[in-house]
XYZ file of C-alpha atoms in Angstrom:
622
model
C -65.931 65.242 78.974
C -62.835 66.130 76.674
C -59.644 65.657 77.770
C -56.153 65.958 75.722
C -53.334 63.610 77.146
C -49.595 64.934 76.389
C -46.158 62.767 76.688
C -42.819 64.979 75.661
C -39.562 66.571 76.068
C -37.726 63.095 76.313
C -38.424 61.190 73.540
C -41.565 59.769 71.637
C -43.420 62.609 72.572
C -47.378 61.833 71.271
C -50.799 63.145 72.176
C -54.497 61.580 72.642
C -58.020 62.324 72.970
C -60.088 61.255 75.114
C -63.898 61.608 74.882
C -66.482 60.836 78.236
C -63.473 58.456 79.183
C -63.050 56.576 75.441
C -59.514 57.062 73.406
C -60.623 58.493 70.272
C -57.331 58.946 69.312
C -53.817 59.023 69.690
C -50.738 59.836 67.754
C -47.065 60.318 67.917
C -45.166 63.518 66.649
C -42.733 61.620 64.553
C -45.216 60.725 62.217
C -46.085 64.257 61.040
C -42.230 65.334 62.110
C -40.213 62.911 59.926
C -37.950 62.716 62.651
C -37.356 59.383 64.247
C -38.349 59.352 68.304
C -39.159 63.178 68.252
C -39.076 64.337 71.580
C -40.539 67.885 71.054
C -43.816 69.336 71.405
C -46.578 67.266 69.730
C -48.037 70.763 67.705
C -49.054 68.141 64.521
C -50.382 65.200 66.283
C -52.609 67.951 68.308
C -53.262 69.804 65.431
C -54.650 66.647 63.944
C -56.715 64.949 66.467
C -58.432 67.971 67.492
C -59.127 69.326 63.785
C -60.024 65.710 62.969
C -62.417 65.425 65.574
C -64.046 68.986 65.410
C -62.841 70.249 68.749
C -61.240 73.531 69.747
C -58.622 73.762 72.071
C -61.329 75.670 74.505
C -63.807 72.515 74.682
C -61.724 70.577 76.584
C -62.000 70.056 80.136
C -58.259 69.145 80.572
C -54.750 68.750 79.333
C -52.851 66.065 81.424
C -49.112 65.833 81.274
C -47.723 62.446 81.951
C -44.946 63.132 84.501
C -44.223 65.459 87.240
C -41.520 67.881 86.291
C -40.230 68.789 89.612
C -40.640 65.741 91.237
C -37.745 65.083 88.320
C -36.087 68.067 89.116
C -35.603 66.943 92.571
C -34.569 64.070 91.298
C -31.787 66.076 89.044
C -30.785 68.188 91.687
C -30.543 65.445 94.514
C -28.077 63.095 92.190
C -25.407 65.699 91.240
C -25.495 66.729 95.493
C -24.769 63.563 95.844
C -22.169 62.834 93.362
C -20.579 66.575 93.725
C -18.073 67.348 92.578
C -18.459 64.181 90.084
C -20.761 65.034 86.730
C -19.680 69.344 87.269
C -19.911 69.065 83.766
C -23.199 67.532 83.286
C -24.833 69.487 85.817
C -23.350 72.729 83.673
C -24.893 71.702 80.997
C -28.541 70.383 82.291
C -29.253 73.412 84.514
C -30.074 75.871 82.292
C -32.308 74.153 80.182
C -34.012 72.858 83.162
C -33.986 76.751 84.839
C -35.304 78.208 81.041
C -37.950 75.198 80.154
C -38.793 72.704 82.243
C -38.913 74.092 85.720
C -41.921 76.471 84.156
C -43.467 74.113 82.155
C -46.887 74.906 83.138
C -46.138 78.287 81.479
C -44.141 76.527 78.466
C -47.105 74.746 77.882
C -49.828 77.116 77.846
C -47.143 78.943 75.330
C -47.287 76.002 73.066
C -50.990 75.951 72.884
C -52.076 78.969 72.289
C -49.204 78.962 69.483
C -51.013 76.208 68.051
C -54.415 77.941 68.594
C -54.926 81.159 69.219
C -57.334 81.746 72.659
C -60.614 83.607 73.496
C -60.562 82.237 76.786
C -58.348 80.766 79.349
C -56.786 78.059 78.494
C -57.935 74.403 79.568
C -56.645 73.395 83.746
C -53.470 71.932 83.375
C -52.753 69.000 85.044
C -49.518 66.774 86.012
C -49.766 62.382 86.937
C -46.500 61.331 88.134
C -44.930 59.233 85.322
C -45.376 55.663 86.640
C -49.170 56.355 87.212
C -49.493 57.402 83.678
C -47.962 53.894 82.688
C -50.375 52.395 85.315
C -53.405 54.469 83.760
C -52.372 53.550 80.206
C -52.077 49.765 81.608
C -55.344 49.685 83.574
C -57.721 51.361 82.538
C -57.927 50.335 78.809
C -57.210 46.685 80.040
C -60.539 44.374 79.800
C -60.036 44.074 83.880
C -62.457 46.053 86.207
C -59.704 44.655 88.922
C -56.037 43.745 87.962
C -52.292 44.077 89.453
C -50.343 46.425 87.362
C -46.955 46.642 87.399
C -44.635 49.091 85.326
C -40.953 49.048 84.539
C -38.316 51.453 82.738
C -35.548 53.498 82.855
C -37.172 56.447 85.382
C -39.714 58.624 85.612
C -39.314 61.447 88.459
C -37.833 58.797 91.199
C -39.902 56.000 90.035
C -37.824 53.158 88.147
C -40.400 50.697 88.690
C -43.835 50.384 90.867
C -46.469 47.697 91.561
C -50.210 48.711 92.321
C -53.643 47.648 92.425
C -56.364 48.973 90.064
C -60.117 48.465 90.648
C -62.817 50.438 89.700
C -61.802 53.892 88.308
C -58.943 53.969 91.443
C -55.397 52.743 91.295
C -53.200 52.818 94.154
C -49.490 52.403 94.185
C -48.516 49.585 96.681
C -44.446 49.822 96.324
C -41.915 51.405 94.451
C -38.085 51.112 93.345
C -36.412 54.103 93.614
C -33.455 55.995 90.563
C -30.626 55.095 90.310
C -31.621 51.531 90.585
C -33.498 50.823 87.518
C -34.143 47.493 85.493
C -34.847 49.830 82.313
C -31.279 51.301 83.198
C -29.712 48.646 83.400
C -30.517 46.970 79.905
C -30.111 50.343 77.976
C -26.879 50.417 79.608
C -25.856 46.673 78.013
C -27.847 48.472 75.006
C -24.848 50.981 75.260
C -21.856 48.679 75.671
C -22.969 46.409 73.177
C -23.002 49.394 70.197
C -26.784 50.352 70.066
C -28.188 53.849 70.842
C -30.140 53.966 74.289
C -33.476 54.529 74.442
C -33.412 53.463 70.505
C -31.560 50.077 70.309
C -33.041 48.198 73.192
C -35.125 46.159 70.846
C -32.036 45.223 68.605
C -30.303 44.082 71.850
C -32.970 41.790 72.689
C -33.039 40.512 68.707
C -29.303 39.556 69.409
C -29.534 37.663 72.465
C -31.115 34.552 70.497
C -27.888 33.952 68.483
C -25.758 33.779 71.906
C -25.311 30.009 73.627
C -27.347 29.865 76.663
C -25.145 26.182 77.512
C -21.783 27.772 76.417
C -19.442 28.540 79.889
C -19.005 32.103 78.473
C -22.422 32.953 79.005
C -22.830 31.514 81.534
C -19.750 33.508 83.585
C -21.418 36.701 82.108
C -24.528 35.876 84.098
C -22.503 35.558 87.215
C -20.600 38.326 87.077
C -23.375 40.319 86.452
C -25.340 39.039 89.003
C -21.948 38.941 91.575
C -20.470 42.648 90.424
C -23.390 45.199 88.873
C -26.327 44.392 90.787
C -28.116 43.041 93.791
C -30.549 41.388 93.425
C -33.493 40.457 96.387
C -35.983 38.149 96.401
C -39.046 40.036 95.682
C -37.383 41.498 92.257
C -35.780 44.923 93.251
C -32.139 45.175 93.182
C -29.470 47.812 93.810
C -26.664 48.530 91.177
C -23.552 48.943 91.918
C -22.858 52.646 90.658
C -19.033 52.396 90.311
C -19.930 50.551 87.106
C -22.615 52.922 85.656
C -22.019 56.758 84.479
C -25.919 57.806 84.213
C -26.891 59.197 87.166
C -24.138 62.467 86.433
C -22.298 61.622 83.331
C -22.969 61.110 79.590
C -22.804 57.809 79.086
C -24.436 54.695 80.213
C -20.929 52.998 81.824
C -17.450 53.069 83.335
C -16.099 51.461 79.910
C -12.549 50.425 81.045
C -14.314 48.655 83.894
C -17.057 46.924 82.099
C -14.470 45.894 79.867
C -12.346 44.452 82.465
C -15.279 42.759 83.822
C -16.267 41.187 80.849
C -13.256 40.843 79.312
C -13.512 43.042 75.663
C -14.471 46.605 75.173
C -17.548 48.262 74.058
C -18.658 47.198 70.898
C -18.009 50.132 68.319
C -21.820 51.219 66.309
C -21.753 49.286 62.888
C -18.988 47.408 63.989
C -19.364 43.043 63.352
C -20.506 41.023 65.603
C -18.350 38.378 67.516
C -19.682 35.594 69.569
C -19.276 37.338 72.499
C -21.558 40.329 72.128
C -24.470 37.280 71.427
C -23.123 36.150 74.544
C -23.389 39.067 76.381
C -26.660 40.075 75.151
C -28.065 36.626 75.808
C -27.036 37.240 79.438
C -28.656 39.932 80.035
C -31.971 39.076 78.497
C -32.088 35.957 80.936
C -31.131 38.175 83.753
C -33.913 40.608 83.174
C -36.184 37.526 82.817
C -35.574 36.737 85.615
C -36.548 40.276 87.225
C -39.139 40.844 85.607
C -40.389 37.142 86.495
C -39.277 37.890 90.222
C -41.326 41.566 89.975
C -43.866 39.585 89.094
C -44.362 37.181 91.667
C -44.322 40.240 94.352
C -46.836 41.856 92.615
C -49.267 38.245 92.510
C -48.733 38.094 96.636
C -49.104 41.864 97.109
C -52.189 42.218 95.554
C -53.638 38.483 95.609
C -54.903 39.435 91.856
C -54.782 36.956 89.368
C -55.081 39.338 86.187
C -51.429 41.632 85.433
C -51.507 44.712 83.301
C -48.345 46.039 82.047
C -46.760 48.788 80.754
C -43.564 50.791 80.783
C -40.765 50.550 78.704
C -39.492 47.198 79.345
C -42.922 45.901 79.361
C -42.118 46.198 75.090
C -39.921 42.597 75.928
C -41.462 40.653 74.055
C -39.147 37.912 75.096
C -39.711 38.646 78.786
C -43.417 38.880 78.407
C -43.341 35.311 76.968
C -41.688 34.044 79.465
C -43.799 35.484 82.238
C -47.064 34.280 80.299
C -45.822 30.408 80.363
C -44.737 31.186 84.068
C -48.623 31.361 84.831
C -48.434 33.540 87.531
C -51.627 35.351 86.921
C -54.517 33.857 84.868
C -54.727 36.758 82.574
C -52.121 39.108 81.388
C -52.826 42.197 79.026
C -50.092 44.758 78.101
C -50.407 48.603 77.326
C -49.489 48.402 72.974
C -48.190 51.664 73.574
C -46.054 50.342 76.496
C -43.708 53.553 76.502
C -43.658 57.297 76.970
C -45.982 57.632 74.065
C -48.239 55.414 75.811
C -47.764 57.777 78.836
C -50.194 60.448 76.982
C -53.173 58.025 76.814
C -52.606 57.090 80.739
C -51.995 60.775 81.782
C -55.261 61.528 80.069
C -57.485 58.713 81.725
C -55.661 59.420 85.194
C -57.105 62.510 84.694
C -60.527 61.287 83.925
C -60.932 58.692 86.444
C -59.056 59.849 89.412
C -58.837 64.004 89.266
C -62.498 64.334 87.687
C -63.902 61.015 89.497
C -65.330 59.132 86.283
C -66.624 56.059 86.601
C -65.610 52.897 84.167
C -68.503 51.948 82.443
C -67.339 49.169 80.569
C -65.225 47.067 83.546
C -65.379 43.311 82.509
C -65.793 43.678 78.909
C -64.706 41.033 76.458
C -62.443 42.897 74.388
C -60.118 46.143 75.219
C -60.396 49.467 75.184
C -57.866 50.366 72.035
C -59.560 49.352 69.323
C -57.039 47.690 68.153
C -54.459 50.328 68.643
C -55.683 51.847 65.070
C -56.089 55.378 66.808
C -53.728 57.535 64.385
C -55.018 59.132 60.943
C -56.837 57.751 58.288
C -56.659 59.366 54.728
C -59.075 59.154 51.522
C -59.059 58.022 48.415
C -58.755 61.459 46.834
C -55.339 61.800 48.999
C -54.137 58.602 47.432
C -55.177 59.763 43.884
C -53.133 63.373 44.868
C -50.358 61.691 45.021
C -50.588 59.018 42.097
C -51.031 62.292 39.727
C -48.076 64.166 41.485
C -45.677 61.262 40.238
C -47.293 60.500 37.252
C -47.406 56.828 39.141
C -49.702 54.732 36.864
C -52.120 52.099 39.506
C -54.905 49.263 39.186
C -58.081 50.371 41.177
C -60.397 47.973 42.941
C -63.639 48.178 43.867
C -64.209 45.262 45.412
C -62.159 44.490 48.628
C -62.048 40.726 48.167
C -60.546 40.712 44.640
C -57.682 43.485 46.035
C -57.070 40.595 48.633
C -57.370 38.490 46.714
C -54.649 39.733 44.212
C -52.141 41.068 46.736
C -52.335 37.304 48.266
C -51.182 35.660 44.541
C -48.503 38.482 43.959
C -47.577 38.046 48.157
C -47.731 33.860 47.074
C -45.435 34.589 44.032
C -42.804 35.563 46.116
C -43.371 39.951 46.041
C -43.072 41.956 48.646
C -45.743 44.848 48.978
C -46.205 47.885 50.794
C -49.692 47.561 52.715
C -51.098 50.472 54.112
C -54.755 50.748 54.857
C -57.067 52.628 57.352
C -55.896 53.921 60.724
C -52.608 54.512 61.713
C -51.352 51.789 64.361
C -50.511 53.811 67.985
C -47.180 52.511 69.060
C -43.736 50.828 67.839
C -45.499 47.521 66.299
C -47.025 47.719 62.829
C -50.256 45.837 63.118
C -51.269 45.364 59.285
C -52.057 49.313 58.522
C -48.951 50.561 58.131
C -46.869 47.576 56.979
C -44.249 45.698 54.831
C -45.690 41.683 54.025
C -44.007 38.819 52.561
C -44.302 35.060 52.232
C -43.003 33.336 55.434
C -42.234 30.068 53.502
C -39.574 31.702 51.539
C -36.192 30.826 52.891
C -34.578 34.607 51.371
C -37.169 36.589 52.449
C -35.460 37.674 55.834
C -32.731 38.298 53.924
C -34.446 40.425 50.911
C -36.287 42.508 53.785
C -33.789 43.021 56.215
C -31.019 44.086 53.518
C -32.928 45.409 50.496
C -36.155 46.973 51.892
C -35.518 47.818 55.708
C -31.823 48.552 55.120
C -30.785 47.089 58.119
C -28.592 44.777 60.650
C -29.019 41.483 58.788
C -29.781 39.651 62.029
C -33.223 41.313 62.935
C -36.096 39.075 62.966
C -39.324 39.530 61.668
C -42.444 38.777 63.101
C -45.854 36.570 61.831
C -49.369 38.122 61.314
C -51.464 34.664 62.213
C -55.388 34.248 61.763
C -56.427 34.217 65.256
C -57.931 30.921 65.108
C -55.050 29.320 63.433
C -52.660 30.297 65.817
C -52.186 26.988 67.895
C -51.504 25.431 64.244
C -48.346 27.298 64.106
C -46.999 28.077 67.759
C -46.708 26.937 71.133
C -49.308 29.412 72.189
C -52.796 29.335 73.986
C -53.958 32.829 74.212
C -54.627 35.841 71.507
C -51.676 38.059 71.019
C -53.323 41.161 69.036
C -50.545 43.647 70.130
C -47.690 41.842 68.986
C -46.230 41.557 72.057
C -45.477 38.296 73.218
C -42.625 35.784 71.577
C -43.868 31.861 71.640
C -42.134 29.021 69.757
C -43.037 27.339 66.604
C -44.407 24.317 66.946
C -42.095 21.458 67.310
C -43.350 19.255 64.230
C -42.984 22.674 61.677
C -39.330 22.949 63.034
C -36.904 21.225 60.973
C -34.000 19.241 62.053
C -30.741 21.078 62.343
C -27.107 19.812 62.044
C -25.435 18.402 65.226
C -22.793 21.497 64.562
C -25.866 24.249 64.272
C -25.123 26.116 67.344
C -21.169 26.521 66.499
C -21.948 28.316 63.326
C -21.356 31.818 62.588
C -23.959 33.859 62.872
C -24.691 34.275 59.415
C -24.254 30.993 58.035
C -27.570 30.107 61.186
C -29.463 33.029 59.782
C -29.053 31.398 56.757
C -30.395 27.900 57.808
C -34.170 27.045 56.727
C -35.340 26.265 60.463
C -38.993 25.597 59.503
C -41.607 25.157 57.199
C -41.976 29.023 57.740
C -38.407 30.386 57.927
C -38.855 33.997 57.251
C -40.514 34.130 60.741
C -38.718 31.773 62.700
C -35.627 33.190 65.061
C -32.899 31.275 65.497
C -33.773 29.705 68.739
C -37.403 28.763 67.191
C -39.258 31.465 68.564
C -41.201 34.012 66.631
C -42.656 37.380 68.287
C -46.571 36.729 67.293
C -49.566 38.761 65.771
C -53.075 37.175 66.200
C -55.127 38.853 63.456
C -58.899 39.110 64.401
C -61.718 39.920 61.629
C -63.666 42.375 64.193
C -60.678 44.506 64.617
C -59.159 44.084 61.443
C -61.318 43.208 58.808
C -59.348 43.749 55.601
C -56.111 42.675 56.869
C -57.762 39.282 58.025
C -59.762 39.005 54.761
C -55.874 39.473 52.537
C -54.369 36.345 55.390
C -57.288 33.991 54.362
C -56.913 34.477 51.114
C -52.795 33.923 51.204
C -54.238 30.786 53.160
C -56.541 29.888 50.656
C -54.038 29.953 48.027
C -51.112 28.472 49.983
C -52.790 26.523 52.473
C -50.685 28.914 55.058
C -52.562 31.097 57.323
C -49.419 33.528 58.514
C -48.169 36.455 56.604
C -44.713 37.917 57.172
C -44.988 41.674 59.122
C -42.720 44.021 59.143
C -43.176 48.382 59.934
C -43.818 50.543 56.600
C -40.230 51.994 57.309
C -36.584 52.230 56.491
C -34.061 52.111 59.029
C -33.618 54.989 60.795
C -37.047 56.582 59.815
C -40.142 56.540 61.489
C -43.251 54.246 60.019
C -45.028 56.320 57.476
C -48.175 57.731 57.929
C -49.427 59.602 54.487
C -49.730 58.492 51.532
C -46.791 60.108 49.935
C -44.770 58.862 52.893
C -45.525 55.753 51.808
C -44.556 55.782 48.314
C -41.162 57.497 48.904
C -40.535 54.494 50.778
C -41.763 51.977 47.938
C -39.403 53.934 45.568
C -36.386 54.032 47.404
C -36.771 50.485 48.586
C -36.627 47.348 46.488
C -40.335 46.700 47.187
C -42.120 44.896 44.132
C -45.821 46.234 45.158
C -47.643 49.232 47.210
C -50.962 48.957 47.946
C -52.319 52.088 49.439
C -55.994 51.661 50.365
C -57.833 50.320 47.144
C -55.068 51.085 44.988
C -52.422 48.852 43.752
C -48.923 50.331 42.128
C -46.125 47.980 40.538
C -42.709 49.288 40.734
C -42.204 47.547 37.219
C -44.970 49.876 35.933
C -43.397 53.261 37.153
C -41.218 55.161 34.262
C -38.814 57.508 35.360
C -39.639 61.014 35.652
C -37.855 64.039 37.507
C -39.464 64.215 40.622
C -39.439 59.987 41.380
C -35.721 60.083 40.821
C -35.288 62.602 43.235
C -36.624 60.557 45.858
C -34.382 57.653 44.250
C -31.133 59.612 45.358
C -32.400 60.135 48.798
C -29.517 59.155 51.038
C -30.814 57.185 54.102
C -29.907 58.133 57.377
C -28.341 55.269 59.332
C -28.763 54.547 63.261
């Protein structure tokens, strides 16, 4: 059984296979695109897995869309009724799009398809999951679990902000819901908003920021009262209601009432690429603890509804890392695993094996396995050797080749040890937003400038963004306060309390800058400013080669963690060809690119025509 999963139209649209109920593959349009979060119709990631795999579009069984679009309609329709005449506007301008695209998307999407390839036959049943069971699916099914709780939280699917269900088997059922326009996801993009980020975009900068705010200070502390006193409600059992004088999504164009938040709060929204004051830490901080404390609250419903003690998650906010930290210390549930692809792109893979397991009736054949079902999240393209060599001869870019795996470790780890940063990209592209050792940017976490050096002259980016550590699995507990794998990058645990080092009585009154600044342990580049690091457990049967360059940098330094950052500049998505990746190690101030088996040295390049073209690329800025 072949079925093709599809997530678009919003943002992060993607695509994945799925073959008698296994994901073969999955990729997002952006990749292929160029453009960051592309919403549109995934034509090259479908192009791609189904070429790649030897499939026409006529073999498959079905296509499963992750959401129901006139459930959201409804939804659309039902808002501006009850805001008329508020958002006249808005509802102008939505209509006809809605009326022209989405109303008929069954038809729009046949029209894409057979675009993409041409038809003998009818085209492949069509089907629609709601968009909360696709993040259930995604969540469950894949999980190790044959039975699990599942809970998923975001912004809003058709009514759906958040639900919590119980999976066993190949059946999920949906136990309770929360209900637009009251919406965790909502809530944080619309702090996301106030504080200067872009929505859907900057939600992972917000929760980068909140570390540098003081959780003792009485400033933050009144911010989490008024929050909790004047924009929402908040029960017991973890749903709320906001209070929609404050907000402006449900019929406007932006996320809040501005004057008010600002008289709440006491300053005004934060203008993009504007500096940071105290305050906006503050703020940030605040929320963070507040959605903690949801999310923790969420949780505990969903432990006495179901009387589970294993938790998948997925949906948007199920990507705090902080959060999901916090809830795994909680020990609520003895085992906790977390959809990689926690998102809408994650929502093709769940659409898909909803379809499988509850429209077609599949069984799971491999409930209560050891490992998951995502091989590591490497589902995205691979490319060969004679692709690398294209490109090599296209900028006459001279490069070392090694035929022996342990000796390219073994280099990268001396040049990585010498203080270089390098370009890694090997293998299968990594299926979501964390770069997983395929498609990344590595450093030496000892160095006290390396945050600095990446952040400013490789990333181009806010110099306040952490990074994260790639750990040998079995080394983890050496470095942080953590008992349990973390493959997926998607957990935050502090460093160990005898690697911190001992900070000045005055530490939490600096500026900002001068604590980024501070060497806070014996492996600064990775540690946040409140001691915590978001962690990567690297395993040698999902990751071979990636594990195999860590030992080495261990057996040379004695440290077993790698600094791990995405093969990207700001504002572009992570690369995925070859040439992709060595624009970026041109126009960046990397010192090395490794791409498979082949190492380049920027020192080694000489000028030519086409090299300085991609020099003078201008970068586009968030």
């Amino acid at each position: 059984m072949k079925i093709l999963g599809i997530s678009c139209y919003y943002h992060d649209a993607a695509a994945a296979l799925l073959i008698n109920g296994e994901v073969i593959a999955a990729a997002q349009e952006e990749w292929f695109s160029r453009e960051k979060h592309d919403p549109s119709f995934p034509h090259q990631a479908i192009a791609w897995m189904l070429e790649s795999n030897g499939i026409s579009l006529e073999e498959l069984d079905g296509i499963a869309f992750y959401d129901k679009p006139f459930l959201k309609f409804e939804r659309l329709l039902e808002t501006y009724y009850q805001h008329a005449p508020r958002g006249w506007r808005s509802f102008l301008k939505a209509i006809p799009i809605w009326i022209k695209e989405k109303i008929f998307l069954k038809q729009q999407l046949r029209k894409e398809l057979k675009r993409l390839f041409p038809l003998t036959k009818e085209c492949p049943p069509l089907l629609f999951t709601e968009h909360h069971l696709s993040h259930a699916a995604s969540a469950f099914y894949p999980s190790p679990f044959g039975e699990a709780a599942i809970l998923t939280i975001d912004g809003v699917g058709e009514w759906a902000t958040a639900t919590i269900a119980h999976g066993c088997g190949n059946q999920i059922k949906v136990l309770k819901e929360l209900h637009f326009p009251d919406s965790v996801g909502l809530l944080y993009s619309a702090f996301t908003y106030f504080l200067g980020f872009k929505v859907n975009f900057g939600e992972y900068k917000l929760m980068g920021l909140a570390p540098y705010g003081k959780r003792k200070s009485e400033q933050t502390q009144s911010f989490i009262k008024k929050i909790k006193e004047a924009l929402i409600d908040l029960k017991p059992d973890g749903s709320l209601a906001l209070n929609r004088s404050y907000f402006k999504y449900a019929t406007g164009d932006r996320m809040t009432d501005d004057k008010k938040w600002e008289h709440l709060f006491g300053f005004p929204r934060r203008e993009p690429e504007s500096a940071f004051e105290q305050q906006h830490s503050n703020l940030a901080l605040a929320i963070q603890i507040v959605t903690e404390e949801i999310v923790l609250k969420m949780a505990a419903t969903t432990a006495l509804l179901t009387g589970s003690k294993r938790l998948c998650l997925a949906g948007g906010v199920a990507l705090n890392c902080v959060a999901n930290g916090v809830l795994h210390r909680q020990q609520l549930f003895a085992n906790l695993w977390i959809q990689p692809a926690a998102g809408d792109a994650g929502g093709a893979i769940g659409a898909a094996l909803a379809a499988h397991h509850i429209f077609f009736g599949q069984e799971r054949s491999d409930r209560n396995r050891e490992n998951d079902a995502m091989n590591g999240a490497y589902l995205g393209p691979e490319y060969t050797s004679f692709d690398i060599e294209k490109v090599a001869k296209k900028y006459q870019a001279p490069y070392q080749h090694f035929s022996n795996q342990s000796e390219l470790c073994e280099k990268a780890a001396a040049l990585i040890a010498e203080g270089a940063c390098i370009g890694w990209y090997q293998g299968r592209q990594e299926f979501g937003p964390r770069a997983l050792g395929n498609r990344s940017i590595l450093g030496d976490p000892r160095n006290p400038e390396m945050q600095q050096k990446l952040n400013l002259k490789i990333k181009f980016r806010e110099s306040f963004r952490p990074f994260a550590p790639s750990v040998l699995a079995e080394d983890t507990s050496e470095y942080f306060d953590l008992d349990r794998d973390s493959p997926y990058m998607l957990l935050v645990a502090e460093v160990k309390p005898e690697r911190q080092n001992k900070l000045p009585p005055e530490y939490d009154q600096l500026p900002m800058q001068e604590k980024i600044n501070s060497t806070r342990s014996d492996i600064p580049a990775v540690t946040h400013v409140d001691f915590s690091a978001r962690v990567q457990t690297v395993h040698q049967d999902t990751n071979p080669k990636y594990y195999q360059l860590i030992q080495h940098f261990k057996n040379l330094t004695g440290c077993a963690v790698l600094v791990n950052t995405s093969f990207n500049v700001r504002g572009e998505p992570v690369v995925c060809s070859p040439e992709d990746a060595f624009h970026c190690f041109i126009r960046t101030n990397m010192d090395y690119l490794v791409l498979g088996d082949y190492l380049f040295s920027k020192s080694q390049l000489t000028p030519n025509p086409k090299t300085t073209a991609i020099t003078n690329h201008t970068f586009t800025l968030d």
